[in-house]
Coordinates of C-alpha atoms in Angstrom, one line a residue:
M1 CA 11.5 -16.5 -1.8
L2 CA 14.2 -14.7 0.2
T3 CA 17.3 -14.9 -2.6
T4 CA 19.9 -12.9 -0.2
L5 CA 20.6 -11.9 3.1
R6 CA 23.7 -9.3 3.8
I7 CA 24.5 -8.5 7.0
K8 CA 27.0 -5.8 8.0
N9 CA 28.7 -5.2 11.4
L10 CA 26.1 -7.1 13.3
A11 CA 27.2 -8.8 16.8
L12 CA 30.3 -11.4 15.3
V13 CA 29.5 -10.7 11.7
A14 CA 31.6 -7.8 9.7
D15 CA 30.2 -8.6 6.1
L16 CA 28.1 -11.7 5.2
T17 CA 26.1 -12.4 2.2
L18 CA 23.8 -15.3 2.5
E19 CA 22.3 -16.7 -1.0
L20 CA 19.4 -19.1 -0.4
Q21 CA 18.0 -21.6 -2.4
P22 CA 14.3 -22.6 -3.3
G23 CA 12.8 -25.3 -1.3
Y24 CA 14.3 -26.1 2.3
N25 CA 17.6 -24.7 3.4
V26 CA 19.1 -25.6 6.7
I27 CA 21.9 -24.0 8.6
T28 CA 23.9 -25.7 11.2
G29 CA 27.1 -25.0 13.3
E30 CA 28.4 -24.9 16.5
T31 CA 26.8 -23.6 19.5
G32 CA 27.7 -20.2 19.7
A33 CA 28.9 -19.9 16.2
G34 CA 26.4 -17.3 15.5
K35 CA 23.4 -18.8 13.7
S36 CA 21.2 -16.7 15.9
I37 CA 22.3 -13.7 14.2
L38 CA 21.0 -14.7 10.9
I39 CA 17.2 -14.9 12.3
G40 CA 18.2 -11.5 14.3
A41 CA 19.2 -10.1 11.4
L42 CA 16.0 -11.2 9.2
N43 CA 13.9 -10.0 12.2
L44 CA 15.8 -6.6 11.5
A45 CA 15.1 -6.3 8.0
L46 CA 11.1 -7.1 8.8
G47 CA 11.0 -4.3 11.4
E48 CA 11.7 -5.3 14.5
R49 CA 13.0 -2.6 17.0
A50 CA 16.9 -2.4 16.8
D51 CA 19.2 -2.8 19.6
R52 CA 22.5 -0.6 19.3
T53 CA 24.3 -2.9 21.6
L54 CA 24.2 -5.6 18.7
I55 CA 26.6 -3.1 16.6
R56 CA 29.9 -4.8 16.1
G57 CA 32.7 -3.5 18.1
G58 CA 34.6 -0.6 16.6
S59 CA 32.0 -0.1 14.3
D60 CA 29.8 3.2 14.5
S61 CA 27.0 1.8 12.2
C62 CA 25.0 -1.8 11.3
S63 CA 22.8 -2.5 8.3
V64 CA 20.9 -5.3 7.1
E65 CA 19.7 -6.0 3.4
A66 CA 16.9 -8.5 2.6
V67 CA 16.1 -9.0 -1.5
F68 CA 12.7 -11.3 -1.9
D69 CA 11.6 -12.5 -5.4
V70 CA 8.1 -11.7 -5.1
S71 CA 7.0 -12.8 -8.7
R72 CA 4.6 -15.7 -6.9
L73 CA 3.4 -13.5 -3.7
K74 CA -0.2 -13.6 -3.7
A75 CA -0.4 -10.7 -1.3
P76 CA -1.4 -7.4 -3.0
L77 CA 2.3 -6.1 -3.0
D78 CA 1.9 -3.3 -6.0
S79 CA -1.1 -1.5 -4.4
F80 CA 0.4 -1.5 -1.0
L81 CA 3.8 0.0 -2.3
E82 CA 1.7 2.8 -4.3
A83 CA -0.6 3.3 -1.5
N84 CA 2.4 4.1 1.4
G85 CA 4.4 6.1 -1.6
L86 CA 7.0 3.3 -2.1
E87 CA 8.7 2.3 -5.2
P88 CA 7.6 -0.3 -7.1
C89 CA 9.5 -3.6 -7.7
A90 CA 11.9 -4.2 -10.4
D91 CA 12.1 -7.5 -12.0
S92 CA 9.8 -8.8 -9.2
Q93 CA 12.5 -7.8 -6.4
L94 CA 11.8 -6.6 -3.4
L95 CA 14.6 -4.9 -1.5
L96 CA 14.3 -4.2 2.2
K97 CA 17.1 -2.4 4.1
R98 CA 18.0 -1.6 7.5
S99 CA 20.3 0.2 9.0
F100 CA 21.0 2.0 12.8
T101 CA 24.0 3.6 14.3
N102 CA 25.3 4.3 17.6
A103 CA 24.3 7.8 17.8
G104 CA 20.5 6.3 17.4
T105 CA 19.7 6.7 14.1
N106 CA 17.6 4.6 12.6
R107 CA 16.7 4.7 8.8
Q108 CA 14.7 2.0 6.8
F109 CA 14.1 1.5 2.8
I110 CA 11.8 -0.4 0.6
N111 CA 12.9 -0.6 -2.8
G112 CA 15.3 2.5 -2.1
S113 CA 12.3 4.6 -0.9
P114 CA 12.6 5.8 2.9
T115 CA 9.7 4.0 5.0
T116 CA 8.7 3.9 8.6
L117 CA 9.3 0.8 10.7
A118 CA 5.2 0.2 11.1
I119 CA 5.3 0.0 7.2
L120 CA 8.1 -2.3 7.1
A121 CA 6.6 -4.5 9.9
A122 CA 3.6 -4.5 7.8
L123 CA 5.1 -5.7 4.8
G124 CA 7.1 -8.3 6.8
E125 CA 3.8 -10.2 8.1
W126 CA 3.3 -11.1 4.2
L127 CA 6.7 -12.4 3.9
V128 CA 8.1 -14.5 6.4
D129 CA 6.9 -16.3 9.2
I130 CA 9.5 -17.3 12.0
H131 CA 8.9 -20.0 14.9
G132 CA 11.2 -20.0 17.8
P133 CA 12.1 -18.1 20.6
H134 CA 11.4 -14.8 18.5
E135 CA 8.7 -12.6 17.6
H136 CA 7.2 -12.1 14.3
Q137 CA 4.8 -15.5 14.9
S138 CA 1.6 -14.8 13.1
L139 CA 0.0 -18.2 14.1
L140 CA 0.2 -17.2 17.9
H141 CA -2.5 -14.1 17.1
P142 CA -6.2 -15.0 17.1
A143 CA -7.1 -13.2 14.3
R144 CA -4.6 -15.2 12.1
Q145 CA -5.8 -18.2 13.9
L146 CA -9.1 -17.4 12.2
A147 CA -7.7 -16.5 9.0
I148 CA -6.2 -20.3 9.2
L149 CA -9.2 -22.0 9.8
D150 CA -11.2 -20.2 7.1
A151 CA -8.3 -20.6 4.4
F152 CA -8.2 -24.6 5.4
G153 CA -12.3 -24.6 5.0
K154 CA -12.0 -22.6 2.1
L155 CA -14.3 -19.8 3.4
E156 CA -12.5 -16.8 2.4
D157 CA -15.8 -15.6 0.0
D158 CA -18.0 -16.1 3.3
R159 CA -15.9 -14.3 5.3
E160 CA -15.6 -11.3 2.5
A161 CA -19.2 -11.4 1.8
F162 CA -19.6 -10.6 5.9
A163 CA -16.9 -8.1 5.7
A164 CA -19.0 -6.2 2.4
L165 CA -22.1 -5.8 5.0
V166 CA -19.8 -4.5 7.6
R167 CA -18.4 -1.8 5.2
R168 CA -21.7 -1.0 3.8
R169 CA -23.2 -0.7 7.6
A170 CA -20.3 1.5 8.6
T171 CA -21.1 3.9 5.2
I172 CA -25.0 4.3 6.5
E173 CA -23.9 4.8 10.1
A174 CA -21.6 7.7 9.2
E175 CA -24.4 9.0 6.7
K176 CA -26.8 9.0 10.1
A177 CA -24.3 10.4 12.4
A178 CA -24.2 13.2 10.0
L179 CA -27.6 13.9 10.4
I180 CA -28.4 13.6 13.9
V181 CA -27.2 16.8 15.5
N182 CA -29.2 19.1 18.1
E183 CA -31.5 21.4 17.3
K184 CA -29.1 24.6 17.6
T185 CA -26.8 22.9 15.5
Y186 CA -29.1 22.0 13.1
A187 CA -30.5 25.5 12.5
Q188 CA -26.8 26.7 12.0
Q189 CA -26.1 24.1 9.9
L190 CA -29.3 25.3 7.9
D191 CA -28.6 28.5 7.5
L192 CA -24.8 28.2 6.6
L193 CA -25.6 25.3 3.4
R194 CA -28.8 27.8 2.4
F195 CA -26.5 31.0 2.5
Q196 CA -23.4 28.9 0.4
T197 CA -25.9 27.4 -2.0
R198 CA -27.8 30.6 -2.7
E199 CA -24.6 32.9 -3.0
I200 CA -22.9 30.2 -5.5
A201 CA -26.3 29.9 -7.4
E202 CA -26.7 33.4 -7.8
A203 CA -23.5 34.0 -9.2
H204 CA -24.4 31.8 -12.4
L205 CA -20.9 30.5 -13.1
Q206 CA -19.6 29.0 -15.8
P207 CA -16.5 26.8 -15.6
E208 CA -14.3 28.3 -18.1
E209 CA -15.8 31.8 -17.3
E210 CA -12.8 33.5 -15.4
V211 CA -10.3 33.4 -17.9
R212 CA -12.7 34.9 -20.6
V213 CA -13.6 37.6 -17.6
E214 CA -9.6 38.4 -17.1
Q215 CA -9.1 38.7 -21.0
D216 CA -11.9 41.0 -21.4
Y217 CA -11.0 42.8 -18.1
T218 CA -7.2 43.6 -19.4
R219 CA -8.7 45.0 -22.5
A220 CA -11.2 47.0 -20.9
S221 CA -9.0 48.5 -18.4
N222 CA -6.5 49.3 -21.4
A223 CA -8.7 50.9 -23.7
A224 CA -7.3 54.0 -24.3
R225 CA -3.9 53.0 -24.7
L226 CA -5.3 50.4 -27.3
L227 CA -7.1 52.7 -29.3
Q228 CA -4.1 55.3 -29.2
L229 CA -1.8 52.5 -30.5
S230 CA -4.1 51.4 -33.2
Q231 CA -4.8 54.8 -34.4
A232 CA -1.3 55.7 -34.4
A233 CA -0.7 52.4 -36.7
L234 CA -3.4 53.5 -38.9
D235 CA -1.9 56.7 -39.3
L236 CA 1.3 55.2 -40.6
L237 CA -0.3 52.9 -42.5
S238 CA -2.6 55.2 -44.6
E239 CA -3.8 58.5 -43.1
N240 CA -1.3 60.9 -44.1
E241 CA 1.1 62.4 -46.8
T242 CA 4.2 59.9 -45.8
S243 CA 1.9 56.8 -45.0
L244 CA 3.3 53.2 -46.3
L245 CA 0.2 53.3 -48.7
T246 CA 0.7 56.5 -50.4
Q247 CA 4.6 55.7 -50.5
A248 CA 3.6 52.4 -52.1
G249 CA 1.6 54.2 -54.9
I250 CA 4.6 56.5 -55.7
I251 CA 6.5 52.8 -55.8
G252 CA 4.2 51.2 -57.8
R253 CA 4.2 53.9 -60.6
T254 CA 8.1 53.9 -60.7
L255 CA 7.9 50.3 -61.1
Q256 CA 5.4 50.5 -64.2
E257 CA 7.8 52.9 -65.5
L258 CA 10.7 50.2 -65.0
Q259 CA 8.8 47.7 -66.7
R260 CA 7.7 49.6 -70.0
I261 CA 11.4 49.6 -70.3
D262 CA 12.6 46.2 -69.5
A263 CA 9.4 43.8 -69.6
S264 CA 11.6 41.4 -67.5
A265 CA 10.9 43.6 -64.4
A266 CA 7.2 42.5 -64.3
P267 CA 7.3 40.1 -61.5
L268 CA 8.8 43.0 -59.4
L269 CA 5.4 44.8 -60.1
T270 CA 3.3 41.6 -59.1
L271 CA 5.4 41.6 -56.0
H272 CA 4.3 45.3 -55.5
E273 CA 0.5 44.6 -56.0
Q274 CA 0.6 41.7 -53.4
S275 CA 2.2 43.9 -50.9
V276 CA 0.0 46.6 -51.6
T277 CA -2.9 44.1 -51.2
G278 CA -1.7 42.9 -47.7
L279 CA -1.4 46.5 -46.7
H280 CA -4.8 47.3 -47.4
E281 CA -6.0 43.6 -45.3
L282 CA -3.9 45.1 -42.3
Q283 CA -5.8 48.8 -42.8
A284 CA -9.2 47.0 -42.8
A285 CA -8.2 44.7 -39.9
L286 CA -7.1 47.7 -37.9
S287 CA -10.1 49.9 -38.5
H288 CA -12.2 47.0 -37.6
Y289 CA -10.3 46.8 -34.5
T290 CA -10.1 50.2 -33.7
D291 CA -14.3 50.2 -33.9
K292 CA -14.6 47.4 -31.4
V293 CA -12.1 49.0 -28.6
D294 CA -15.0 50.0 -26.1
L295 CA -14.2 53.0 -24.0
D296 CA -17.2 52.4 -21.8
P297 CA -16.5 53.1 -17.9
A298 CA -19.8 51.1 -17.2
R299 CA -18.5 48.2 -19.0
L300 CA -15.3 48.3 -17.3
Q301 CA -16.6 48.8 -13.9
Q302 CA -19.0 45.7 -14.8
L303 CA -16.3 43.3 -15.6
E304 CA -14.4 44.5 -12.2
E305 CA -17.3 43.5 -10.1
R306 CA -17.5 40.0 -11.7
L307 CA -13.9 39.1 -11.5
N308 CA -14.2 40.4 -7.9
L309 CA -17.2 38.3 -7.4
I310 CA -15.4 35.2 -8.9
Q311 CA -12.2 36.1 -6.7
A312 CA -14.4 35.8 -3.7
L313 CA -15.7 32.7 -4.2
K314 CA -12.9 31.2 -5.2
R315 CA -10.9 32.3 -1.5
K316 CA -14.5 30.3 -0.2
Y317 CA -15.0 27.6 -1.7
G318 CA -12.6 26.2 -4.6
A319 CA -9.2 27.0 -6.2
T320 CA -11.1 27.1 -9.6
A321 CA -14.6 28.3 -10.8
A322 CA -15.1 24.4 -11.6
E323 CA -14.3 23.8 -8.1
V324 CA -16.5 26.4 -6.5
I325 CA -19.6 24.9 -9.0
A326 CA -19.1 21.7 -7.6
F327 CA -18.9 22.9 -3.9
G328 CA -22.2 24.7 -4.9
E329 CA -23.6 21.1 -6.1
E330 CA -22.4 19.3 -3.0
T331 CA -24.0 21.8 -0.6
R332 CA -27.3 21.8 -2.4
H333 CA -27.3 18.1 -2.0
K334 CA -26.4 18.1 1.8
L335 CA -28.8 20.7 2.1
Q336 CA -31.8 18.8 0.3
S337 CA -30.7 16.2 2.7
L338 CA -30.6 18.4 5.9
E339 CA -34.1 19.7 5.0
Q340 CA -35.8 16.1 4.8
R341 CA -33.7 15.0 7.5
D342 CA -37.0 13.2 9.5
A343 CA -37.5 11.1 6.2
E344 CA -33.8 10.8 5.4
L345 CA -33.0 9.4 9.0
A346 CA -36.2 6.9 9.0
R347 CA -34.8 5.8 5.6
L348 CA -31.4 5.2 7.0
N349 CA -32.7 3.5 10.3
Q350 CA -34.9 1.2 8.1
E351 CA -31.9 0.3 5.7
L352 CA -29.8 -0.6 9.2
R353 CA -32.2 -3.0 10.4
K354 CA -32.3 -4.7 7.0
L355 CA -28.3 -5.0 7.0
D356 CA -28.1 -6.0 10.7
A357 CA -30.8 -9.0 9.7
E358 CA -28.5 -9.7 6.7
L359 CA -25.2 -9.6 8.8
W360 CA -27.0 -11.8 11.6
R361 CA -27.8 -14.3 8.8
A362 CA -24.3 -14.0 7.3
G363 CA -22.8 -14.6 10.4
E364 CA -24.4 -17.3 11.8
A365 CA -23.9 -19.6 8.4
L366 CA -20.1 -18.6 8.6
S367 CA -20.2 -19.9 11.9
A368 CA -21.9 -22.9 11.3
K369 CA -19.4 -23.7 8.6
R370 CA -16.2 -23.0 11.0
R371 CA -17.9 -25.2 13.3
K372 CA -17.9 -28.0 10.7
V373 CA -14.3 -27.5 9.8
I374 CA -13.0 -27.1 13.0
P375 CA -12.9 -31.1 14.0
Q376 CA -11.1 -31.8 10.5
L377 CA -8.5 -29.2 11.4
S378 CA -7.9 -30.2 14.8
K379 CA -7.6 -34.0 13.5
A380 CA -5.0 -33.3 10.8
A381 CA -3.2 -31.1 13.2
S382 CA -3.1 -34.0 15.8
K383 CA -2.0 -36.7 13.4
Q384 CA 0.8 -34.2 12.2
L385 CA 1.9 -33.7 15.8
A386 CA 1.9 -37.5 16.9
D387 CA 4.5 -37.9 14.1
L388 CA 6.4 -35.2 15.6
G389 CA 6.9 -37.1 18.9
F390 CA 3.7 -36.1 20.5
K391 CA 2.0 -39.3 20.4
Q392 CA -0.8 -38.7 23.1
S393 CA -1.1 -34.9 22.6
R394 CA -4.6 -33.1 22.1
F395 CA -4.8 -30.1 20.0
D396 CA -8.1 -28.2 20.5
I397 CA -9.7 -25.4 18.6
T398 CA -12.3 -23.0 20.4
L399 CA -15.0 -20.9 18.7
T400 CA -17.3 -18.6 20.6
S401 CA -19.7 -17.0 19.0
V402 CA -21.8 -14.0 19.6
A403 CA -25.2 -14.4 21.3
P404 CA -28.4 -12.5 19.7
T405 CA -28.7 -10.2 22.3
D406 CA -25.3 -9.3 22.3
F407 CA -25.4 -8.9 18.4
T408 CA -28.1 -6.4 18.8
D409 CA -26.6 -4.5 21.6
H410 CA -22.9 -4.0 19.8
V411 CA -23.3 -4.8 16.4
S412 CA -21.7 -1.5 15.2
R413 CA -18.5 -3.1 17.1
F414 CA -17.9 -6.3 15.1
T415 CA -15.0 -6.8 12.8
H416 CA -15.1 -7.8 9.2
H417 CA -14.0 -11.3 10.6
G418 CA -17.3 -12.6 11.4
L419 CA -19.5 -13.0 14.9
D420 CA -16.5 -15.3 16.5
S421 CA -13.5 -15.3 18.1
I422 CA -11.1 -18.3 18.5
E423 CA -8.1 -19.6 20.2
F424 CA -5.9 -22.6 19.5
Q425 CA -5.2 -25.1 22.2
F426 CA -2.6 -27.4 22.9
A427 CA -2.2 -30.1 25.4
P428 CA 1.4 -32.1 24.8
N429 CA 1.0 -34.8 27.5
P430 CA -2.3 -36.5 28.8
G431 CA -4.2 -36.0 31.6
E432 CA -3.1 -31.9 31.4
P433 CA -5.9 -29.2 30.5
A434 CA -5.1 -27.6 26.7
R435 CA -4.1 -24.1 26.8
P436 CA -3.8 -21.4 24.3
L437 CA -0.8 -21.6 22.0
R438 CA 0.6 -18.2 23.4
A439 CA 0.7 -19.8 26.8
I440 CA 3.2 -22.8 26.1
A441 CA 6.3 -22.2 27.8
S442 CA 8.5 -24.3 25.8
S443 CA 9.8 -22.6 22.5
G444 CA 10.7 -26.3 21.3
E445 CA 6.8 -27.6 21.5
L446 CA 5.5 -24.3 20.1
A447 CA 7.8 -24.6 17.1
R448 CA 6.7 -28.0 16.4
V449 CA 3.0 -27.5 16.8
M450 CA 3.7 -24.6 14.2
L451 CA 5.4 -27.2 12.2
A452 CA 2.5 -29.3 12.0
L453 CA 0.0 -26.7 11.3
K454 CA 2.2 -25.5 8.5
T455 CA 2.6 -29.2 6.8
V456 CA -1.6 -29.2 7.1
L457 CA -2.0 -25.7 6.0
A458 CA 1.2 -25.8 3.4
A459 CA -1.8 -25.6 0.3
E460 CA -3.5 -23.0 2.1
D461 CA -1.3 -20.5 3.9
Q462 CA 0.1 -17.6 1.6
I463 CA 3.2 -16.6 4.0
P464 CA 5.6 -17.7 1.4
V465 CA 8.9 -17.9 3.8
L466 CA 9.0 -19.8 7.3
V467 CA 11.8 -19.6 9.3
F468 CA 12.0 -22.5 12.0
D469 CA 14.6 -22.2 15.0
E470 CA 15.2 -24.9 17.9
V471 CA 12.7 -26.9 16.4
D472 CA 14.6 -29.8 17.8
A473 CA 14.5 -28.9 21.3
N474 CA 14.0 -32.1 23.4
V475 CA 13.5 -34.1 19.9
G476 CA 15.7 -37.3 19.0
G477 CA 15.1 -40.7 17.2
E478 CA 12.2 -41.0 15.2
T479 CA 10.6 -37.8 16.1
A480 CA 14.0 -36.2 14.7
N481 CA 13.4 -38.0 11.5
A482 CA 9.8 -37.1 11.2
V483 CA 10.7 -33.1 11.8
G484 CA 13.1 -33.4 8.9
E485 CA 10.2 -35.1 6.6
K486 CA 7.7 -32.3 7.6
M487 CA 9.9 -29.7 6.6
Q488 CA 10.8 -31.5 3.6
Q489 CA 7.0 -31.4 2.6
V490 CA 6.6 -28.0 3.7
A491 CA 9.4 -27.0 1.7
Q492 CA 7.7 -28.3 -1.7
K493 CA 5.0 -25.3 -1.6
R494 CA 7.3 -22.6 0.4
Q495 CA 11.1 -21.4 1.0
V496 CA 12.0 -23.4 4.5
L497 CA 14.7 -22.1 6.3
C498 CA 15.7 -24.4 9.4
I499 CA 18.2 -23.7 12.1
T500 CA 18.9 -27.1 13.9
H501 CA 21.5 -29.2 15.8
L502 CA 20.1 -32.8 14.5
P503 CA 21.4 -34.5 11.5
Q504 CA 18.1 -36.5 10.6
V505 CA 16.5 -32.7 10.5
A506 CA 19.3 -31.2 8.2
A507 CA 19.7 -34.2 5.7
P508 CA 16.7 -33.8 3.8
A509 CA 17.4 -30.3 2.9
A510 CA 18.0 -29.2 -0.7
A511 CA 20.7 -26.5 0.6
H512 CA 23.1 -27.0 3.5
F513 CA 24.6 -24.0 5.1
V514 CA 27.3 -24.3 7.7
V515 CA 27.9 -21.2 10.4
T516 CA 31.7 -21.4 11.6
K517 CA 33.5 -19.1 14.0
Q518 CA 36.9 -17.6 13.0
S519 CA 39.3 -15.6 14.7
K520 CA 41.1 -12.6 12.2
A521 CA 43.6 -10.2 13.3
G522 CA 42.4 -10.7 16.8
R523 CA 38.8 -10.3 16.1
T524 CA 36.2 -13.1 16.2
L525 CA 34.1 -13.5 13.0
S526 CA 30.9 -15.4 11.8
E527 CA 31.2 -16.8 8.6
I528 CA 28.7 -18.8 6.6
S529 CA 29.4 -21.2 3.6
L530 CA 27.2 -23.3 1.5
L531 CA 28.3 -27.3 1.3
G532 CA 28.9 -29.3 -1.5
A533 CA 27.9 -33.1 -0.8
K534 CA 31.2 -34.3 0.3
D535 CA 31.4 -31.3 3.0
R536 CA 27.6 -32.3 4.0
I537 CA 28.7 -35.6 4.9
T538 CA 31.8 -34.0 7.3
E539 CA 29.3 -32.1 8.7
L540 CA 26.4 -34.3 9.3
A541 CA 29.3 -36.7 11.2
R542 CA 30.2 -33.5 13.2
M543 CA 26.8 -33.7 14.1
L544 CA 26.5 -37.3 15.0
G545 CA 29.6 -37.2 17.2
G546 CA 32.8 -37.1 15.2
Q547 CA 34.5 -38.0 12.2
S548 CA 34.6 -41.7 12.5
D549 CA 34.0 -44.2 10.0
A550 CA 30.7 -45.1 11.3
A551 CA 29.8 -41.6 11.7
R552 CA 30.5 -40.8 8.1
K553 CA 28.6 -44.2 6.9
H554 CA 25.6 -43.0 9.2
A555 CA 26.1 -39.3 7.7
E556 CA 26.2 -41.0 3.9
A557 CA 23.1 -42.9 4.7
L558 CA 21.2 -39.8 6.0
L559 CA 21.9 -38.2 2.6
N560 CA 20.9 -41.2 0.6
G561 CA 17.9 -41.8 3.0

């Protein structure tokens, strides 16, 4: 749900924070008080392009923040955020922020991470559906209508099975395209792959070889210095009259004499013997090390050539020896595939024919199920529309399926949604032809059609926040009562935000906000407040025409409904 909407310096709003409630929220107020600013601000937070003329006079910038509780959102939000390099939600709170300036700077953030308008808009499609004289109306798009039909008929699994076949077919087509080249290009590819495969194979690389060769080369290239240092250490240790071991012998004899005079000096002699043992071990290790030092120029050249070969292969094929080896395996497989091109093409073509047959069967089955669902959805929507004042209206759904010949000719162009295209159509008055929803001129009619569909689809539709603006256009009497009831019904499964001028629509709301226009310090401001029970009666009475006793009693009756 949308928990918080904060607006700064937008049109008549200086700094406004709207704390929304679960269920049905209604916003009322005098015409021109600024109710539409709230919808405009939400649209900005959901990725709509900014109009700099909306920045409040005297301000350099404008910002909008929207906070959503996404603990029950069904869309794959976590993977979406990760895939787009955005911070995850903390405590199931999703924060959207948008700001723009008079200078033209436009910035948007998701959970504090900078993002693009396109990503913000894509996320908005999951979160909010706005119905009224504004954009962001997903139900007007044929693809969305098809998804709604499938949701109503519980056909998502069938559609996903078709989509999986489409994805598999695209993979095979890509493999086939890689093999279909002209003969000159084919020969060039063969020569290149053969050279690359042979060059890497003949090197006989090992994954960890580079480190070992570098170490061996360092030792070999410094062999003379290593021999000099180790021999010098041996000389100091044991091979001249002033060596450590010679001196240690003198010390030992001195300590023995000391012990004969004073028996308590025995531990000193023991320590001396341990030290001499250590010196002898060091002498043996140094002698062994000196014997291993190799001054062979041929070995040095061999190591240098090997190291140069490894570096050359890395420059061509990968950053490490392991990557070079992996590249060699990949080129070997490609070479085998190209060398067996004709057989591989035959195999891929056979698999494509098999997949096309499966696609056709799956698509036909899905189309048949959709045709069975269409009358049910049309009937349910028409019933809701009758309750909303369209007593003799007609709601139709046209579904056009691909012909078998077109399938064969254009199979590679099909979407993941099946073989069908769909259009929701509506005739509000008897004798009129049904027209696509997107062609309906009256925003009031369109909003009520959307409300009817949302009522029917409340259990299946996954967009959690619904916003209705101008749903009461040209509505009155019993129809207004029905609109309020439908809002309340939809709000049992979704959060609903409705801007209305009708008390019958406002009365069933769980939370009632009123927008007022104030003059402060010579400036006009729009403010919003959540009404308590007594203030709700006052506001509903105003909407009914005044504050007379009759109006207030009528308002009380609506609230106690």
